[in-house]
PDB file of C-alpha atoms in Angstrom:
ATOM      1  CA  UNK A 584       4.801  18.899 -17.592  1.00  0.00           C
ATOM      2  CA  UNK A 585       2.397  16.141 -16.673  1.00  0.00           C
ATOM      3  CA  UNK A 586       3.449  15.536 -12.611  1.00  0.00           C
ATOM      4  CA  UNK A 587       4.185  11.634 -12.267  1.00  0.00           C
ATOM      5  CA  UNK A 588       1.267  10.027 -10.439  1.00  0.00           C
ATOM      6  CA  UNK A 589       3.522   7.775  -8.345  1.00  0.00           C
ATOM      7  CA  UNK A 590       6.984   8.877  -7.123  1.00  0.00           C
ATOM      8  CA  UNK A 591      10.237   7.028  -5.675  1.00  0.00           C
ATOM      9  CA  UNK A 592      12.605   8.794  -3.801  1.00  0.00           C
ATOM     10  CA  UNK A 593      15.436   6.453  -2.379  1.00  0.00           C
ATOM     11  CA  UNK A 594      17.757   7.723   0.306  1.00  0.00           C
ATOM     12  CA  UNK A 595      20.354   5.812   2.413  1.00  0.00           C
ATOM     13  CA  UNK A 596      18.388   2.458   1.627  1.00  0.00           C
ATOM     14  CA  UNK A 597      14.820   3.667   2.546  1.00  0.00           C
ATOM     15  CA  UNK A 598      12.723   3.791  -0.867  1.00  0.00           C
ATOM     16  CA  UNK A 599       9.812   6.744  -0.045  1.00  0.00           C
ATOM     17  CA  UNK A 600       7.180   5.638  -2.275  1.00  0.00           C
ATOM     18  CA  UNK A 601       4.144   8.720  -2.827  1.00  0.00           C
ATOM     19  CA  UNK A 602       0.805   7.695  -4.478  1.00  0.00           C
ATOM     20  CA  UNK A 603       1.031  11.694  -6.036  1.00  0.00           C
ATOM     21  CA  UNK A 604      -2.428  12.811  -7.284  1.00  0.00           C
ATOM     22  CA  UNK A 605      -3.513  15.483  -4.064  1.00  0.00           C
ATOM     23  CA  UNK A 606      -5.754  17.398  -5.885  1.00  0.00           C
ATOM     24  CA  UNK A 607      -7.941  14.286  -6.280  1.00  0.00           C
ATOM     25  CA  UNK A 608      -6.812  13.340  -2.687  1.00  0.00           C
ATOM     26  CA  UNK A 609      -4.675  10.571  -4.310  1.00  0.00           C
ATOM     27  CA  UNK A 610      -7.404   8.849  -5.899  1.00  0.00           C
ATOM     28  CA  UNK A 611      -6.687   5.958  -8.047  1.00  0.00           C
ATOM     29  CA  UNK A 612      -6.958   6.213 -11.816  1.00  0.00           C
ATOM     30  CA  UNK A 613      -5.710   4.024 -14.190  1.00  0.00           C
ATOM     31  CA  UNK A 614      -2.336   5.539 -14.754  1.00  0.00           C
ATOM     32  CA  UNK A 615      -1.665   4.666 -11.034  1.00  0.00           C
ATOM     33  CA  UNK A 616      -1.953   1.531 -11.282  1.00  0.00           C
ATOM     34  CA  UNK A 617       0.444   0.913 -14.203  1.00  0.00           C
ATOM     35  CA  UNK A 618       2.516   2.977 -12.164  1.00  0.00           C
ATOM     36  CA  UNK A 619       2.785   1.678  -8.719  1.00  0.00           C
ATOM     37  CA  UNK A 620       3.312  -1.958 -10.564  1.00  0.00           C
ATOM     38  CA  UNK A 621       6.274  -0.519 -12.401  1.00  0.00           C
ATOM     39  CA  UNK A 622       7.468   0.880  -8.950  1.00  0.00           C
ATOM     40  CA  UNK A 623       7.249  -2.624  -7.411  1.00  0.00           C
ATOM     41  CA  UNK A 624       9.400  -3.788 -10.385  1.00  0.00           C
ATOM     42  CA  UNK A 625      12.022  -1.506 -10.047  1.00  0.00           C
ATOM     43  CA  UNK A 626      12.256  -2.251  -5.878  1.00  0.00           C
ATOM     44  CA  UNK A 627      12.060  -5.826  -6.364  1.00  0.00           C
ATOM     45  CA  UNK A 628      15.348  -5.535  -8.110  1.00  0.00           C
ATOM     46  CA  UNK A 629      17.172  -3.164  -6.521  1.00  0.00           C
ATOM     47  CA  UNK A 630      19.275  -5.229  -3.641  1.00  0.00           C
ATOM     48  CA  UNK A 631      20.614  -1.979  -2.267  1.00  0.00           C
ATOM     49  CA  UNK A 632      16.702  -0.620  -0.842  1.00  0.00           C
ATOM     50  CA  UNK A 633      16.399  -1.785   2.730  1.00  0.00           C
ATOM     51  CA  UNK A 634      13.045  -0.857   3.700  1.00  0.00           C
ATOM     52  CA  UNK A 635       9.840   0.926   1.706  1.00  0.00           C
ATOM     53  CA  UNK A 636       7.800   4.055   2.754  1.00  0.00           C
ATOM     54  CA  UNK A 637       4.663   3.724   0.929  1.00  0.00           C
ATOM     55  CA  UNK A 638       2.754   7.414   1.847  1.00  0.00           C
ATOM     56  CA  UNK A 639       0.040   9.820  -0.125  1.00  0.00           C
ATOM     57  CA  UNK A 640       0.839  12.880  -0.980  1.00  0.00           C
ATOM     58  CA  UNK A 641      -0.345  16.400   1.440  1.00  0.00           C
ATOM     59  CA  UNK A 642      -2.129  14.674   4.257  1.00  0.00           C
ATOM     60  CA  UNK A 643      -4.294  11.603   2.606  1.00  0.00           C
ATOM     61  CA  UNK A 644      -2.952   8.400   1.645  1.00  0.00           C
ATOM     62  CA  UNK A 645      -5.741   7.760  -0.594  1.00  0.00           C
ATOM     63  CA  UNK A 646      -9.459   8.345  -1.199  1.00  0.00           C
ATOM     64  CA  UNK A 647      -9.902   4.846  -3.400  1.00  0.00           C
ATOM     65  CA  UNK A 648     -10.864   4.625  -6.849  1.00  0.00           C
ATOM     66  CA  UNK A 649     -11.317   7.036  -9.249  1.00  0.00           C
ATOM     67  CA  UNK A 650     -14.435   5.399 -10.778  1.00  0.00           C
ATOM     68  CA  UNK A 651     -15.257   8.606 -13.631  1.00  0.00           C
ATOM     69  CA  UNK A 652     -11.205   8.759 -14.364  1.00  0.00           C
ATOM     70  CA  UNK A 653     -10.686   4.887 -14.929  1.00  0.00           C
ATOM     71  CA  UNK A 654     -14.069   4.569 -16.503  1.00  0.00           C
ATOM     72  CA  UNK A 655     -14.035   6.760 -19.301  1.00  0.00           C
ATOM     73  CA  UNK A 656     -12.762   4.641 -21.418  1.00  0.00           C
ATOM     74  CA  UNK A 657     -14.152   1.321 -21.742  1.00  0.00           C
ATOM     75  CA  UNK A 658     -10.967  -0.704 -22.174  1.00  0.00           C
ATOM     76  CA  UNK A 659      -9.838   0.408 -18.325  1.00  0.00           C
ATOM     77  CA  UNK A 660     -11.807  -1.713 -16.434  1.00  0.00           C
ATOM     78  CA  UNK A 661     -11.217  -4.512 -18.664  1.00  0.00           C
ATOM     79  CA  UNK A 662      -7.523  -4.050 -18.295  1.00  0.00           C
ATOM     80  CA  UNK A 663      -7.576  -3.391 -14.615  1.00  0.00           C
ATOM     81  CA  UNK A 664      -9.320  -6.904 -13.957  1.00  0.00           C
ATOM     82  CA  UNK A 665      -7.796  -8.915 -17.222  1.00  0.00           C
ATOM     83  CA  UNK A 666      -5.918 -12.363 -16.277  1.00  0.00           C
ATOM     84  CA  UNK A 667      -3.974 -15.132 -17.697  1.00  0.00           C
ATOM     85  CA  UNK A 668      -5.466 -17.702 -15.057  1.00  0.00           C
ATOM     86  CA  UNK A 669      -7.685 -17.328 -12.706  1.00  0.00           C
ATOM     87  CA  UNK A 670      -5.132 -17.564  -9.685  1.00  0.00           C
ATOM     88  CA  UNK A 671      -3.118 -14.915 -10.945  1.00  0.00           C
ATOM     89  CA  UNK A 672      -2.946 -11.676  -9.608  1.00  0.00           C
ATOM     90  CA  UNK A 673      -4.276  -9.051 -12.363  1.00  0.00           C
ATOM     91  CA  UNK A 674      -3.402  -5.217 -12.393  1.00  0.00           C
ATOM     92  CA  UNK A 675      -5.944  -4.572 -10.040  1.00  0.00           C
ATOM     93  CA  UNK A 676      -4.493  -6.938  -7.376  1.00  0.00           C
ATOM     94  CA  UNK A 677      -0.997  -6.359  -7.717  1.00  0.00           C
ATOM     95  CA  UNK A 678      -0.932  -2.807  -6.349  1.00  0.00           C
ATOM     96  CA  UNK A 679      -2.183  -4.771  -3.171  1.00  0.00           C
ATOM     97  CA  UNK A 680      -0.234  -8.094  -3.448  1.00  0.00           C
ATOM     98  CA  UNK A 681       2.962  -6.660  -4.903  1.00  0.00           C
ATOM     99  CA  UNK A 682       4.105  -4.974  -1.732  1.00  0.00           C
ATOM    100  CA  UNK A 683       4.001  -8.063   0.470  1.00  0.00           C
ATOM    101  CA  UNK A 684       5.593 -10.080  -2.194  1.00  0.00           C
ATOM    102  CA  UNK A 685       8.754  -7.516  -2.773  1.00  0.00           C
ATOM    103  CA  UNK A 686      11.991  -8.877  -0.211  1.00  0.00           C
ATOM    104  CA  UNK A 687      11.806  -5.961   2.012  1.00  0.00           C
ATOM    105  CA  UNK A 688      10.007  -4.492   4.868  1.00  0.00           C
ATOM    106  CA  UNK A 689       7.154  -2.130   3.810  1.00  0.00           C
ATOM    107  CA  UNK A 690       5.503   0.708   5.838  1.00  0.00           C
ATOM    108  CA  UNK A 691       2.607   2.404   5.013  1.00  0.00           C
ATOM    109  CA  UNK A 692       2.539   5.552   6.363  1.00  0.00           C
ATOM    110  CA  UNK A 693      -1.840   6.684   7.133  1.00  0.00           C
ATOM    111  CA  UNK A 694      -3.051  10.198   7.099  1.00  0.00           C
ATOM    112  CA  UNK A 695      -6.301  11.489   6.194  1.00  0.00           C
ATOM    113  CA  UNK A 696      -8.462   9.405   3.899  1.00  0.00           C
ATOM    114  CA  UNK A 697      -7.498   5.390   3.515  1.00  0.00           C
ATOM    115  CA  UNK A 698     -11.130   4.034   1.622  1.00  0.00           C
ATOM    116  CA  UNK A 699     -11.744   1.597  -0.258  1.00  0.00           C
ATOM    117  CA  UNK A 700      -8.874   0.706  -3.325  1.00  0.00           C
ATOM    118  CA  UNK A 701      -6.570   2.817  -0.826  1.00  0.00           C
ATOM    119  CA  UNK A 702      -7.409   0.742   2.039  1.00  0.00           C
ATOM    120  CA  UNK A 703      -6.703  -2.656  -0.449  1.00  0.00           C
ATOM    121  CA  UNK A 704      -3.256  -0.855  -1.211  1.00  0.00           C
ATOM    122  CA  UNK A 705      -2.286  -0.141   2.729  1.00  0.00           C
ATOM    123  CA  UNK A 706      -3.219  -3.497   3.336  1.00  0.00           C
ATOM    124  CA  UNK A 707      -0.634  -4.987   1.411  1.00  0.00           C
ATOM    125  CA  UNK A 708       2.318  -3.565   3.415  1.00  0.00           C
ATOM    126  CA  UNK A 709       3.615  -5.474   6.485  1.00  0.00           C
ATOM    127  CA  UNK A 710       2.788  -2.232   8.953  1.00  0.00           C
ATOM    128  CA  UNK A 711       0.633   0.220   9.172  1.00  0.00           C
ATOM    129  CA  UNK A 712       1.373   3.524  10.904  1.00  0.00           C
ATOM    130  CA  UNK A 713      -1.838   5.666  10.858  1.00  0.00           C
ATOM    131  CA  UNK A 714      -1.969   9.363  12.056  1.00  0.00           C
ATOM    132  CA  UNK A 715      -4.578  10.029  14.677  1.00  0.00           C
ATOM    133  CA  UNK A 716      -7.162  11.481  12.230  1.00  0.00           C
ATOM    134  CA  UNK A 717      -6.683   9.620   9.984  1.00  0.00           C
ATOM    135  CA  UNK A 718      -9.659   7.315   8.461  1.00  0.00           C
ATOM    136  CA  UNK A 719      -9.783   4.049   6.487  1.00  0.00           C
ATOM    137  CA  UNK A 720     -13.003   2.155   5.216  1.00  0.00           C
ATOM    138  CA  UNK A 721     -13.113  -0.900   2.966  1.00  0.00           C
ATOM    139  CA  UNK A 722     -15.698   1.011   0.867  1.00  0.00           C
ATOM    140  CA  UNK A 723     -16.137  -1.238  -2.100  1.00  0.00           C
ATOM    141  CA  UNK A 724     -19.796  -1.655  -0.602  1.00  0.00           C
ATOM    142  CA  UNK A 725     -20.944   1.480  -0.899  1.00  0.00           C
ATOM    143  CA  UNK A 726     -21.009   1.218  -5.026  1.00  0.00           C
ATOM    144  CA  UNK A 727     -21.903  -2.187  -5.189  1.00  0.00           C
ATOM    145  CA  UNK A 728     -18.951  -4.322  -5.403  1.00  0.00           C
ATOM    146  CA  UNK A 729     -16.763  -6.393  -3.813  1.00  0.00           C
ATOM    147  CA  UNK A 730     -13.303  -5.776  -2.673  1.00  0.00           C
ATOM    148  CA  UNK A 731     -11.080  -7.496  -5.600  1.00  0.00           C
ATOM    149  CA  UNK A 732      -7.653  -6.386  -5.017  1.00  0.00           C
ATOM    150  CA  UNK A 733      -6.251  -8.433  -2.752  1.00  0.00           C
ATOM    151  CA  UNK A 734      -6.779  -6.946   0.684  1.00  0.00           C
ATOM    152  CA  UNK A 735      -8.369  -9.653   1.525  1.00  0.00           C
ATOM    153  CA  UNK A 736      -4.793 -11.599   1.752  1.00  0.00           C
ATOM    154  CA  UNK A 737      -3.979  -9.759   4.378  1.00  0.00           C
ATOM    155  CA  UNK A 738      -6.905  -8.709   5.936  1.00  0.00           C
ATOM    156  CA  UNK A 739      -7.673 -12.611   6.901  1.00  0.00           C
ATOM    157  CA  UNK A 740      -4.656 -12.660   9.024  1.00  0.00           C
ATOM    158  CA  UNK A 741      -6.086  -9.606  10.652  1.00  0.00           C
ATOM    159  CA  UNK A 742      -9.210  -9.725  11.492  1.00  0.00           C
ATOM    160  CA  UNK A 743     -11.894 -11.945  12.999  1.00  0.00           C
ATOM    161  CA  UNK A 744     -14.221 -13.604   9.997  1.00  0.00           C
ATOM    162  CA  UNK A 745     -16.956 -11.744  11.495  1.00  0.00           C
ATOM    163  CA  UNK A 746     -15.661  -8.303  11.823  1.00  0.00           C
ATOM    164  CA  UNK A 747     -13.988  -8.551   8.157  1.00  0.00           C
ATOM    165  CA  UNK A 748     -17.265  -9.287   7.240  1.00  0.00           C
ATOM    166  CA  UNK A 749     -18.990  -6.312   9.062  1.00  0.00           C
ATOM    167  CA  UNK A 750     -16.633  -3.762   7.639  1.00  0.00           C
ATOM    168  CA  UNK A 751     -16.673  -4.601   4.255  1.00  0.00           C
ATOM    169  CA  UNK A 752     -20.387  -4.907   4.065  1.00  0.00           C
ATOM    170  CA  UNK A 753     -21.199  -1.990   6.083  1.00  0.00           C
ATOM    171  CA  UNK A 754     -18.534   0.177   4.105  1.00  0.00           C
ATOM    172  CA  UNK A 755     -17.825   1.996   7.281  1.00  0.00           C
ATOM    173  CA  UNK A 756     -15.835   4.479   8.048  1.00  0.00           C
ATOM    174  CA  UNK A 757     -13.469   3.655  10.739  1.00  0.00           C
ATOM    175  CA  UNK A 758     -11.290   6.043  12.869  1.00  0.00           C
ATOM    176  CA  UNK A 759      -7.628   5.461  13.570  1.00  0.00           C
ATOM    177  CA  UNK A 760      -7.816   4.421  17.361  1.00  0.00           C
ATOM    178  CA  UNK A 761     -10.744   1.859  16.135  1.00  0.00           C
ATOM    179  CA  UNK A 762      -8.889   0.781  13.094  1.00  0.00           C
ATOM    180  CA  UNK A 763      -5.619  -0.042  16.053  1.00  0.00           C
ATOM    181  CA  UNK A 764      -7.907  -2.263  18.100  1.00  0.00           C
ATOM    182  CA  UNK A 765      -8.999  -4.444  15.280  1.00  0.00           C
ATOM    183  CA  UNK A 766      -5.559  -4.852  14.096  1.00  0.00           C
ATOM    184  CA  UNK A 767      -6.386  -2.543  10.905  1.00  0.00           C
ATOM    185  CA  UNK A 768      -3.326  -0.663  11.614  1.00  0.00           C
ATOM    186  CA  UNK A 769      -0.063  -1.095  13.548  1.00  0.00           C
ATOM    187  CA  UNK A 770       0.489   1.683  15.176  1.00  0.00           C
ATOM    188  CA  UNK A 771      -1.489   5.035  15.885  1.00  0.00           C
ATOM    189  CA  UNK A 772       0.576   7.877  16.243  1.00  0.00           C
ATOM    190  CA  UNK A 773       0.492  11.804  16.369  1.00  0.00           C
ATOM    191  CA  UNK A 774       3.726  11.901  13.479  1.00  0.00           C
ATOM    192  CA  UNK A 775       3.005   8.371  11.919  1.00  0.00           C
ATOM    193  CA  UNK A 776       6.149   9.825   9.433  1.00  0.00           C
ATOM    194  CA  UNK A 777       8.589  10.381  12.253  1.00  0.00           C
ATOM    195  CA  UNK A 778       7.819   6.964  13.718  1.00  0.00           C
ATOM    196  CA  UNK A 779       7.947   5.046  10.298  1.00  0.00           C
ATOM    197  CA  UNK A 780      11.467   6.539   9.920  1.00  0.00           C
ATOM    198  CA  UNK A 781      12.631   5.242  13.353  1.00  0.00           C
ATOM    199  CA  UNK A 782      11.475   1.872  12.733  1.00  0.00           C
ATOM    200  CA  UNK A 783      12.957   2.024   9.448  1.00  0.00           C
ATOM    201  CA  UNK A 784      16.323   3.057  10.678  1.00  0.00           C
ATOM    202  CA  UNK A 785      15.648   0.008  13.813  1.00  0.00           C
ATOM    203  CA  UNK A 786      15.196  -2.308  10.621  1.00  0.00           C
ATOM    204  CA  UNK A 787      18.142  -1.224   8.937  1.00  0.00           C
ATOM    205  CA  UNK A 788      20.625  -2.438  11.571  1.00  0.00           C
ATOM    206  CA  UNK A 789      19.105  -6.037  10.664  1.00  0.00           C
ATOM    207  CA  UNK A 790      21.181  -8.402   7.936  1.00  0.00           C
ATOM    208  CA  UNK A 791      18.751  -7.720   4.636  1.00  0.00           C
ATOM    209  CA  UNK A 792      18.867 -10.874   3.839  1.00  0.00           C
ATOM    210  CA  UNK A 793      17.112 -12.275   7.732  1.00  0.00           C
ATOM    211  CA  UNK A 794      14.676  -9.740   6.458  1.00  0.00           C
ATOM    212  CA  UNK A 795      13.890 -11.048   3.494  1.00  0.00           C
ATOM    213  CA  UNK A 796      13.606 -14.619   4.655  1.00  0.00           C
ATOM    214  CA  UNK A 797      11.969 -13.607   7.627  1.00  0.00           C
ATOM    215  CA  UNK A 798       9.268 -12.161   5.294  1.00  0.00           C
ATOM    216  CA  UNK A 799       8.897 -15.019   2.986  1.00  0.00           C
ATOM    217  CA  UNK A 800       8.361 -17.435   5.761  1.00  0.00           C
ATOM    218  CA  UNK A 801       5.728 -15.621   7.368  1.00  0.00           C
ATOM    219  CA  UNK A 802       3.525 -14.529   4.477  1.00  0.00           C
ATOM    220  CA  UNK A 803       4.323 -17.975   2.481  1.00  0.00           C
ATOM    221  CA  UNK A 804       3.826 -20.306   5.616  1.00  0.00           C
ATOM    222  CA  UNK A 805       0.984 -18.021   7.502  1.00  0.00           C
ATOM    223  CA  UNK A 806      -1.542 -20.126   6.312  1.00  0.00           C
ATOM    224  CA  UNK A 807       0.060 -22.894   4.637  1.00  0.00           C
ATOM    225  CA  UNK A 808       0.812 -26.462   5.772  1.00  0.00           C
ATOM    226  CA  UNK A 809       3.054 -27.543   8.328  1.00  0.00           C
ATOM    227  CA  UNK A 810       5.573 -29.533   6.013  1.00  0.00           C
ATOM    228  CA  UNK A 811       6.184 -26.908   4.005  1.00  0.00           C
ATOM    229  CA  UNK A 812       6.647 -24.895   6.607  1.00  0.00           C
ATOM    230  CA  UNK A 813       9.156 -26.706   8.234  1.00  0.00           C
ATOM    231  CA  UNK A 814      10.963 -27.049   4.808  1.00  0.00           C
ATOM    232  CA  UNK A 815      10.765 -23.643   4.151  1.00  0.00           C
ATOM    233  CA  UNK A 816      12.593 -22.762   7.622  1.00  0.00           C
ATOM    234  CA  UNK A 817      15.252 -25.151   6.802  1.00  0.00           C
ATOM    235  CA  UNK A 818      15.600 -24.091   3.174  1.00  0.00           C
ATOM    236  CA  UNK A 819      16.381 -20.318   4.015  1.00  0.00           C
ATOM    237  CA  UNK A 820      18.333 -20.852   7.570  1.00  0.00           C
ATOM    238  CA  UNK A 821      20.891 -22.548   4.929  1.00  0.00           C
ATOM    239  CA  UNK A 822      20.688 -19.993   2.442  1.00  0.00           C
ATOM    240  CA  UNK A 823      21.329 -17.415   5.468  1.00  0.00           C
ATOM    241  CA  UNK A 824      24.546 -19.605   6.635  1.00  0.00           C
ATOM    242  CA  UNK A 825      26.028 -19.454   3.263  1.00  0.00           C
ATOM    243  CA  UNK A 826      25.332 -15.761   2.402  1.00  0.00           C
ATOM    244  CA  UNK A 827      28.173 -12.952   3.622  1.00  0.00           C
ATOM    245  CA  UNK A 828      25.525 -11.047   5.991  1.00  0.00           C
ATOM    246  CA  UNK A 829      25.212 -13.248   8.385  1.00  0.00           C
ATOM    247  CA  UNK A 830      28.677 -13.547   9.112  1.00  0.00           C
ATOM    248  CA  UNK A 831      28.531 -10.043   9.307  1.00  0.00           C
ATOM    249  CA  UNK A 832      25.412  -9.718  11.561  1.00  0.00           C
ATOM    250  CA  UNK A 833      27.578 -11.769  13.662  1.00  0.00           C
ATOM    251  CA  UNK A 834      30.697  -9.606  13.824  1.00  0.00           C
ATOM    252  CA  UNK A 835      28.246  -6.447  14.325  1.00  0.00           C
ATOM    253  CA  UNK A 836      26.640  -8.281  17.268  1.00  0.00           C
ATOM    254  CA  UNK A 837      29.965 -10.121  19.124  1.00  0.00           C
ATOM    255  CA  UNK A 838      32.320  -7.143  18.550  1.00  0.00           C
ATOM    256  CA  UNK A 839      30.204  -4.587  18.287  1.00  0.00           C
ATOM    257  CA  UNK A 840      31.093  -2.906  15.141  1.00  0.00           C
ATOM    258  CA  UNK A 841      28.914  -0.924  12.392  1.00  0.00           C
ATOM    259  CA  UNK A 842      30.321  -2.719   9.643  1.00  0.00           C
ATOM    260  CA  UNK A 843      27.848  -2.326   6.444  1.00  0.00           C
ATOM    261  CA  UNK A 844      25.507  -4.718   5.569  1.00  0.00           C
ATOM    262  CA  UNK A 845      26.332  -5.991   1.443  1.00  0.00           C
ATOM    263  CA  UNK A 846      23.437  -5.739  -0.512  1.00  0.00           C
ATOM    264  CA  UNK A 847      20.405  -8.448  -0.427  1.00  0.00           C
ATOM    265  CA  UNK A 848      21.413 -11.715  -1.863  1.00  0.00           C
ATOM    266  CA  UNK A 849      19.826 -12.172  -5.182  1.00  0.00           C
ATOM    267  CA  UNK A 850      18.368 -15.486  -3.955  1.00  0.00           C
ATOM    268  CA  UNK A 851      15.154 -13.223  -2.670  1.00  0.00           C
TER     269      UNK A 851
END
């Protein structure tokens, strides 16, 4: 039997999401792509997962592209880049995009190699926790292309213009502790797994719902104009007011109690 090249695992409200090709050091081919999108699908509507653990499988996230795999057959690249409009994300971009649009925290969880279309994928989750070997490049450079999945989204929030510039032209490779000082990553750590988990488990003793809005503010209004800004705030503080978590978030915080969460509003 054909192993799947993405897998889900979800446990106690933490989905573990593996990009699952390690003999090819979880490069991407084609079939990846279809299936990390479906994977976003199935999270987006599932209002019991909490937070994501996105992760590669035996000790690399992922090596980037798998240029022979996804070209040898001519219809791949079409399909990987193919659009509707132009401001639309195509298959390429949502494995990128996808994770900072889904209602829930996301973690990416660095070890080993993070280049190029693995680097565009990291870069879509809210945090990074890298291992301290482990590597990441925006490598696109290096065959002659530009980085077109998305990355750039979130990279722009990241870096300076100048040093975004520098590292995708250069295609270098960039160590962990580097990658923490430029804001590449969150957090460098010697069990990047371990740490993701606690931070998960910190997360989880949030309402969902403050989570999501939380979220959706910051990656809608990061860049966008004031007024909807403001509007935005407004819009989900009443949507929060009305929902049953944050009455009780407020129990859990006044009385103390563990009483459960109910599952994310379908609002988000």
């Amino acid at each position: 039997m054909t192993q799947s090249p993405v897998t889900l695992v979800i446990k106690d409200g933490i989905a573990f999401v593996t990009l699952n090709r390690p003999e090819k050091f979880n490069a991407l081919n084609y079939e990846m792509f279809l299936e990390i999108c479906r994977v976003q699908k199935l999270l987006a509507r599932d209002r019991q997962v909490r937070v994501v653990i996105l992760q590669g499988a035996q000790g690399h996230f992922s090596s980037g592209l798998d240029i022979k795999s996804v070209t040898s057959k001519p219809l791949q690249p079409l399909g990987l880049l193919a659009k509707w409009l132009p401001g639309n994300a195509n298959l390429a971009q949502r494995v990128s995009i996808g994770w900072s649009r889904l209602p829930v925290p996301v973690i990416a969880v660095i070890e080993g190699y993070c280049y190029g279309g693995g680097m565009q994928i990291a870069l879509g989750a809210d945090f990074r926790f890298a291992a301290e070997g482990a590597e990441l490049s925006i490598m696109e450079a290096k065959w002659g292309l530009v980085p077109d999945m998305a990355g750039l989204v979130s990279l722009r929030g990241i870096l300076p213009k100048d040093k975004a510039l520098e590292l995708s032209m250069t295609a270098r490779i960039v160590k962990a502790p580097e990658a923490a000082a430029l804001g590449l990553v969150s957090r460098v750590t010697a069990d990047p797994m371990e740490d993701a988990m606690a931070f998960a488990n910190e997360l989880m003793t949030r309402s969902p719902d403050a989570l999501a809005a939380i979220k959706g503010s910051i990656h809608l209004s990061w860049t966008g104009g004031i007024r909807r800004l403001l509007a935005r705030e407004s819009w989900y503080q009443v949507r929060l007011l009305l929902g049953k978590n944050f009455a009780i978030a407020a129990r859990r915080q006044q009385d103390k109690t563990d009483q459960d969460y109910r599952p994310r509003q379908k609002f988000w």
